[in-house]
mmCIF file of C-alpha atoms in Angstrom:
data_model
loop_
_atom_site.group_PDB
_atom_site.id
_atom_site.type_symbol
_atom_site.label_atom_id
_atom_site.label_comp_id
_atom_site.label_asym_id
_atom_site.label_seq_id
_atom_site.Cartn_x
_atom_site.Cartn_y
_atom_site.Cartn_z
ATOM 1 C CA LEU A 1 114.672 -26.571 -98.920
ATOM 2 C CA ASN A 2 112.655 -25.822 -102.000
ATOM 3 C CA ASP A 3 111.349 -28.993 -102.314
ATOM 4 C CA PHE A 4 110.383 -28.448 -98.471
ATOM 5 C CA ILE A 5 108.643 -25.860 -99.075
ATOM 6 C CA GLN A 6 106.512 -27.390 -101.576
ATOM 7 C CA SER A 7 105.484 -30.020 -99.907
ATOM 8 C CA VAL A 8 104.433 -27.929 -96.837
ATOM 9 C CA ILE A 9 102.136 -25.935 -99.169
ATOM 10 C CA THR A 10 101.501 -29.015 -100.910
ATOM 11 C CA SER A 11 99.403 -30.450 -98.169
ATOM 12 C CA ILE A 12 97.382 -27.808 -96.724
ATOM 13 C CA LEU A 13 96.058 -27.279 -99.993
ATOM 14 C CA SER A 14 94.894 -31.062 -99.836
ATOM 15 C CA ASN A 15 91.111 -31.279 -99.320
ATOM 16 C CA GLU A 16 92.175 -33.167 -96.302
ATOM 17 C CA PRO A 17 95.459 -30.589 -95.211
ATOM 18 C CA TYR A 18 99.056 -30.926 -93.392
ATOM 19 C CA ASN A 19 98.867 -28.691 -90.415
ATOM 20 C CA TRP A 20 102.191 -28.157 -89.426
ATOM 21 C CA LEU A 21 104.651 -26.833 -86.383
ATOM 22 C CA ILE A 22 107.991 -25.863 -87.543
ATOM 23 C CA CYS A 23 110.213 -24.839 -84.655
ATOM 24 C CA GLU A 24 114.261 -24.696 -83.806
ATOM 25 C CA GLY A 25 115.462 -27.617 -82.910
ATOM 26 C CA SER A 26 114.601 -31.376 -81.664
ATOM 27 C CA SER A 27 114.552 -30.635 -77.808
ATOM 28 C CA GLU A 28 111.418 -28.632 -79.099
ATOM 29 C CA LYS A 29 110.490 -30.952 -81.376
ATOM 30 C CA LYS A 30 109.950 -33.306 -78.288
ATOM 31 C CA TYR A 31 108.204 -31.074 -75.606
ATOM 32 C CA PHE A 32 105.826 -30.328 -78.917
ATOM 33 C CA GLU A 33 105.170 -34.018 -79.866
ATOM 34 C CA THR A 34 103.671 -34.695 -76.157
ATOM 35 C CA TYR A 35 102.040 -31.930 -75.957
ATOM 36 C CA PHE A 36 100.241 -31.904 -78.837
ATOM 37 C CA LYS A 37 99.899 -35.551 -79.147
ATOM 38 C CA ASP A 38 95.918 -34.913 -79.778
ATOM 39 C CA GLU A 39 96.021 -32.951 -82.729
ATOM 40 C CA ILE A 40 99.558 -34.751 -84.366
ATOM 41 C CA ALA A 41 96.655 -38.304 -84.139
ATOM 42 C CA ASN A 42 93.364 -36.140 -85.198
ATOM 43 C CA LYS A 43 94.191 -32.658 -87.305
ATOM 44 C CA LYS A 44 97.141 -34.233 -89.558
ATOM 45 C CA LEU A 45 99.435 -31.832 -87.287
ATOM 46 C CA ARG A 46 103.203 -32.883 -88.434
ATOM 47 C CA VAL A 47 106.555 -30.558 -85.840
ATOM 48 C CA ILE A 48 109.524 -30.187 -87.688
ATOM 49 C CA PRO A 49 112.358 -28.961 -86.636
ATOM 50 C CA VAL A 50 115.066 -27.015 -88.695
ATOM 51 C CA GLY A 51 117.891 -26.112 -86.952
ATOM 52 C CA GLY A 52 117.677 -22.100 -85.482
ATOM 53 C CA ALA A 53 116.072 -18.877 -86.182
ATOM 54 C CA PRO A 54 118.403 -18.129 -89.516
ATOM 55 C CA GLN A 55 116.374 -20.885 -90.510
ATOM 56 C CA ILE A 56 113.096 -20.246 -89.573
ATOM 57 C CA LYS A 57 113.159 -16.509 -91.978
ATOM 58 C CA LYS A 58 114.486 -18.451 -94.338
ATOM 59 C CA ILE A 59 111.379 -20.990 -94.385
ATOM 60 C CA TYR A 60 109.362 -18.375 -93.428
ATOM 61 C CA GLN A 61 110.081 -15.921 -96.000
ATOM 62 C CA ASN A 62 109.557 -18.665 -99.139
ATOM 63 C CA LEU A 63 106.541 -19.791 -97.746
ATOM 64 C CA LEU A 64 104.819 -16.488 -97.499
ATOM 65 C CA VAL A 65 105.968 -15.561 -101.662
ATOM 66 C CA THR A 66 103.817 -19.455 -102.445
ATOM 67 C CA TYR A 67 101.222 -18.404 -99.714
ATOM 68 C CA ASP A 68 100.252 -15.373 -101.065
ATOM 69 C CA ASP A 69 99.828 -17.192 -105.060
ATOM 70 C CA PHE A 70 96.841 -19.776 -102.651
ATOM 71 C CA LYS A 71 95.964 -18.221 -99.593
ATOM 72 C CA LYS A 72 92.321 -18.969 -101.394
ATOM 73 C CA ASP A 73 92.900 -22.406 -101.169
ATOM 74 C CA VAL A 74 94.707 -23.007 -98.302
ATOM 75 C CA LYS A 75 93.347 -25.444 -95.601
ATOM 76 C CA GLY A 76 95.774 -26.752 -93.912
ATOM 77 C CA LYS A 77 98.235 -24.422 -90.964
ATOM 78 C CA VAL A 78 101.904 -23.632 -90.470
ATOM 79 C CA ILE A 79 102.645 -22.329 -87.425
ATOM 80 C CA LEU A 80 106.612 -20.714 -86.910
ATOM 81 C CA LEU A 81 107.836 -20.482 -84.027
ATOM 82 C CA MET A 82 111.931 -19.229 -83.503
ATOM 83 C CA ASP A 83 113.295 -18.026 -79.471
ATOM 84 C CA THR A 84 113.817 -14.594 -78.045
ATOM 85 C CA ASP A 85 117.528 -14.694 -78.648
ATOM 86 C CA THR A 86 120.042 -12.096 -77.445
ATOM 87 C CA LYS A 87 121.336 -12.203 -81.167
ATOM 88 C CA LEU A 88 117.479 -11.205 -82.209
ATOM 89 C CA VAL A 89 116.846 -12.353 -86.030
ATOM 90 C CA GLU A 90 113.925 -10.148 -86.600
ATOM 91 C CA PHE A 91 111.725 -9.669 -90.432
ATOM 92 C CA GLU A 92 108.652 -8.892 -90.684
ATOM 93 C CA THR A 93 105.277 -11.645 -91.104
ATOM 94 C CA LYS A 94 102.486 -10.704 -92.231
ATOM 95 C CA ASN A 95 100.893 -12.517 -89.135
ATOM 96 C CA ASN A 96 97.434 -9.646 -89.684
ATOM 97 C CA ASP A 97 96.564 -10.865 -93.054
ATOM 98 C CA HIS A 98 97.238 -14.385 -92.836
ATOM 99 C CA ASN A 99 95.358 -16.353 -90.408
ATOM 100 C CA ASN A 100 96.784 -20.319 -92.141
ATOM 101 C CA LEU A 101 100.584 -19.255 -92.356
ATOM 102 C CA LYS A 102 102.088 -17.669 -88.813
ATOM 103 C CA CYS A 103 105.462 -17.210 -87.372
ATOM 104 C CA PHE A 104 105.935 -16.055 -83.955
ATOM 105 C CA ARG A 105 107.971 -15.439 -81.176
ATOM 106 C CA LEU A 106 108.351 -17.158 -77.716
ATOM 107 C CA VAL A 107 108.787 -13.797 -74.605
ATOM 108 C CA ASN A 108 108.745 -13.927 -71.589
ATOM 109 C CA TYR A 109 106.608 -10.763 -70.506
ATOM 110 C CA GLN A 110 105.055 -8.781 -67.119
ATOM 111 C CA ASN A 111 104.640 -12.344 -65.732
ATOM 112 C CA LYS A 112 104.266 -14.983 -68.121
ATOM 113 C CA THR A 113 104.851 -16.447 -71.926
ATOM 114 C CA VAL A 114 103.948 -14.997 -74.017
ATOM 115 C CA LEU A 115 104.064 -15.329 -78.277
ATOM 116 C CA VAL A 116 104.219 -12.302 -80.642
ATOM 117 C CA ASP A 117 105.503 -11.558 -83.962
ATOM 118 C CA VAL A 118 108.804 -11.573 -84.447
ATOM 119 C CA ASN A 119 109.698 -7.410 -85.516
ATOM 120 C CA LYS A 120 107.768 -6.790 -82.070
ATOM 121 C CA THR A 121 108.370 -5.526 -79.020
ATOM 122 C CA PRO A 122 109.012 -6.530 -76.328
ATOM 123 C CA LYS A 123 112.644 -7.756 -77.252
ATOM 124 C CA THR A 124 113.999 -9.199 -74.332
ATOM 125 C CA PRO A 125 114.927 -11.091 -72.555
ATOM 126 C CA LYS A 126 116.261 -14.040 -73.728
ATOM 127 C CA THR A 127 113.780 -17.049 -74.084
ATOM 128 C CA GLU A 128 114.313 -20.049 -75.092
ATOM 129 C CA ILE A 129 111.986 -23.284 -74.329
ATOM 130 C CA GLU A 130 113.326 -24.126 -71.442
ATOM 131 C CA ASP A 131 112.231 -20.719 -69.892
ATOM 132 C CA ALA A 132 108.895 -21.384 -71.016
ATOM 133 C CA LEU A 133 107.907 -25.116 -69.597
ATOM 134 C CA CYS A 134 105.991 -25.755 -66.211
ATOM 135 C CA GLY A 135 108.313 -24.780 -63.357
ATOM 136 C CA LYS A 136 107.028 -27.661 -61.065
ATOM 137 C CA THR A 137 107.379 -29.655 -63.531
ATOM 138 C CA PHE A 138 111.136 -28.763 -64.555
ATOM 139 C CA PHE A 139 112.053 -28.609 -61.346
ATOM 140 C CA GLU A 140 111.161 -32.084 -60.545
ATOM 141 C CA THR A 141 113.037 -33.184 -63.976
ATOM 142 C CA LEU A 142 115.938 -31.236 -62.878
ATOM 143 C CA LYS A 143 116.124 -33.361 -59.636
ATOM 144 C CA MET A 144 116.675 -37.169 -61.403
ATOM 145 C CA PHE A 145 120.285 -35.351 -62.925
ATOM 146 C CA SER A 146 120.915 -34.087 -59.445
ATOM 147 C CA GLN A 147 123.966 -36.416 -59.406
ATOM 148 C CA ASP A 148 125.876 -33.701 -61.425
ATOM 149 C CA GLU A 149 127.459 -31.863 -58.591
ATOM 150 C CA GLU A 150 126.425 -28.820 -61.056
ATOM 151 C CA ILE A 151 122.984 -29.187 -60.466
ATOM 152 C CA LEU A 152 122.769 -29.914 -57.603
ATOM 153 C CA LYS A 153 124.991 -26.167 -56.179
ATOM 154 C CA PHE A 154 121.418 -24.837 -58.488
ATOM 155 C CA ILE A 155 118.294 -27.034 -57.382
ATOM 156 C CA GLU A 156 120.350 -26.329 -53.525
ATOM 157 C CA SER A 157 119.327 -22.193 -54.257
ATOM 158 C CA ILE A 158 116.409 -22.905 -54.729
ATOM 159 C CA ASN A 159 113.315 -22.444 -52.613
ATOM 160 C CA GLU A 160 110.705 -25.320 -53.595
ATOM 161 C CA GLU A 161 108.109 -24.811 -51.258
ATOM 162 C CA GLU A 162 108.034 -20.689 -53.669
ATOM 163 C CA ILE A 163 108.107 -22.670 -56.625
ATOM 164 C CA THR A 164 104.938 -22.137 -58.246
ATOM 165 C CA GLU A 165 103.961 -23.787 -61.912
ATOM 166 C CA GLU A 166 104.141 -20.331 -63.466
ATOM 167 C CA SER A 167 106.849 -20.618 -66.454
ATOM 168 C CA VAL A 168 109.992 -21.534 -65.000
ATOM 169 C CA TYR A 169 111.719 -18.161 -65.771
ATOM 170 C CA TYR A 170 108.867 -17.065 -63.184
ATOM 171 C CA SER A 171 108.433 -19.775 -61.732
ATOM 172 C CA LEU A 172 112.266 -20.502 -60.204
ATOM 173 C CA ASP A 173 112.914 -15.998 -60.097
ATOM 174 C CA ILE A 174 115.632 -16.509 -62.787
ATOM 175 C CA SER A 175 117.486 -13.422 -61.587
ATOM 176 C CA SER A 176 120.784 -13.075 -63.713
ATOM 177 C CA LYS A 177 123.241 -14.748 -61.839
ATOM 178 C CA LYS A 178 120.845 -18.252 -61.543
ATOM 179 C CA GLU A 179 120.498 -17.055 -65.909
ATOM 180 C CA GLN A 180 123.643 -17.985 -66.572
ATOM 181 C CA ALA A 181 124.666 -20.815 -64.366
ATOM 182 C CA LEU A 182 121.126 -22.464 -65.639
ATOM 183 C CA SER A 183 122.905 -21.243 -69.439
ATOM 184 C CA LYS A 184 126.320 -23.019 -68.930
ATOM 185 C CA ILE A 185 123.569 -26.636 -67.259
ATOM 186 C CA PHE A 186 121.837 -26.708 -70.192
ATOM 187 C CA LYS A 187 124.933 -26.627 -72.833
ATOM 188 C CA LYS A 188 126.122 -29.384 -71.992
ATOM 189 C CA GLU A 189 126.676 -32.044 -74.457
ATOM 190 C CA ASN A 190 122.790 -34.182 -75.160
ATOM 191 C CA PHE A 191 121.639 -32.871 -71.645
ATOM 192 C CA LYS A 192 119.157 -30.884 -73.504
ATOM 193 C CA PHE A 193 117.401 -33.470 -75.176
ATOM 194 C CA GLU A 194 118.149 -36.386 -72.388
ATOM 195 C CA PHE A 195 116.083 -33.189 -70.306
ATOM 196 C CA SER A 196 113.090 -33.265 -72.578
ATOM 197 C CA GLU A 197 113.161 -36.553 -72.436
ATOM 198 C CA LYS A 198 112.562 -36.843 -69.257
ATOM 199 C CA TYR A 199 110.491 -33.841 -69.261
ATOM 200 C CA CYS A 200 107.969 -35.189 -71.214
ATOM 201 C CA LYS A 201 107.732 -38.805 -69.003
ATOM 202 C CA LYS A 202 106.906 -36.737 -65.803
ATOM 203 C CA ILE A 203 103.959 -34.470 -67.575
ATOM 204 C CA GLU A 204 101.252 -36.249 -65.811
ATOM 205 C CA SER A 205 96.731 -35.774 -66.659
ATOM 206 C CA ASN A 206 97.684 -33.368 -63.787
ATOM 207 C CA HIS A 207 100.766 -31.500 -65.284
ATOM 208 C CA LYS A 208 99.061 -26.894 -65.909
ATOM 209 C CA ILE A 209 99.729 -27.040 -69.733
ATOM 210 C CA PRO A 210 101.554 -23.699 -70.258
ATOM 211 C CA GLU A 211 99.102 -20.503 -71.399
ATOM 212 C CA TRP A 212 101.363 -19.961 -74.537
ATOM 213 C CA ILE A 213 101.009 -23.676 -75.764
ATOM 214 C CA MET A 214 97.142 -23.621 -75.762
ATOM 215 C CA GLU A 215 97.295 -19.859 -77.440
ATOM 216 C CA LEU A 216 99.337 -22.816 -80.150
ATOM 217 C CA LYS A 217 96.944 -25.303 -79.750
ATOM 218 C CA SER A 218 94.074 -23.020 -80.570
ATOM 219 C CA HIS A 219 95.130 -22.174 -84.412
ATOM 220 C CA PHE A 220 95.090 -25.662 -85.070
ATOM 221 C CA LYS A 221 91.212 -25.572 -84.091
#
């Protein structure tokens, strides 16, 4: 961990700095590498999955201690992003004090997915990246797995004509019963990553990029 923190700090102090997007898991990395391909190519952005919210907390807090010593010289940006889990990992952030080091939590709120400070409201509902993808592309991708009876049953419970490009949670009108079914599907071995690969291949030029992704992009301009 200390070596990683040191590498990040050194890279954002450079005259040609790197930028970092630190996320929870490998499926998130897949989505972000697709949505942020221009930033990766042109802004020296690196996407790093670290294995969950507790690791996000540990890395942010360690970065914060060192960042305060060098904040006047920081040129690159570090954004950390975590899900909203049922057992929420909470800690204080200094997003308002530091332009180049921010930590956000992803949550569905008032008909859209938003980025909030980790310890701020809202703190429900449970929101993972799959809940925040483009609903139409998500459903088209899910249909590619329809040979699975459990997935087919879920697909048939959705009125396809009503699906929009809003976040999955709202586009597919994820009720408690549907959430349980979807959660069970995504807990299948390797399914999250296999789904992310197929979803990313279905992203086309006319695909609506989620607003929260565009907000993240704005931090790397």
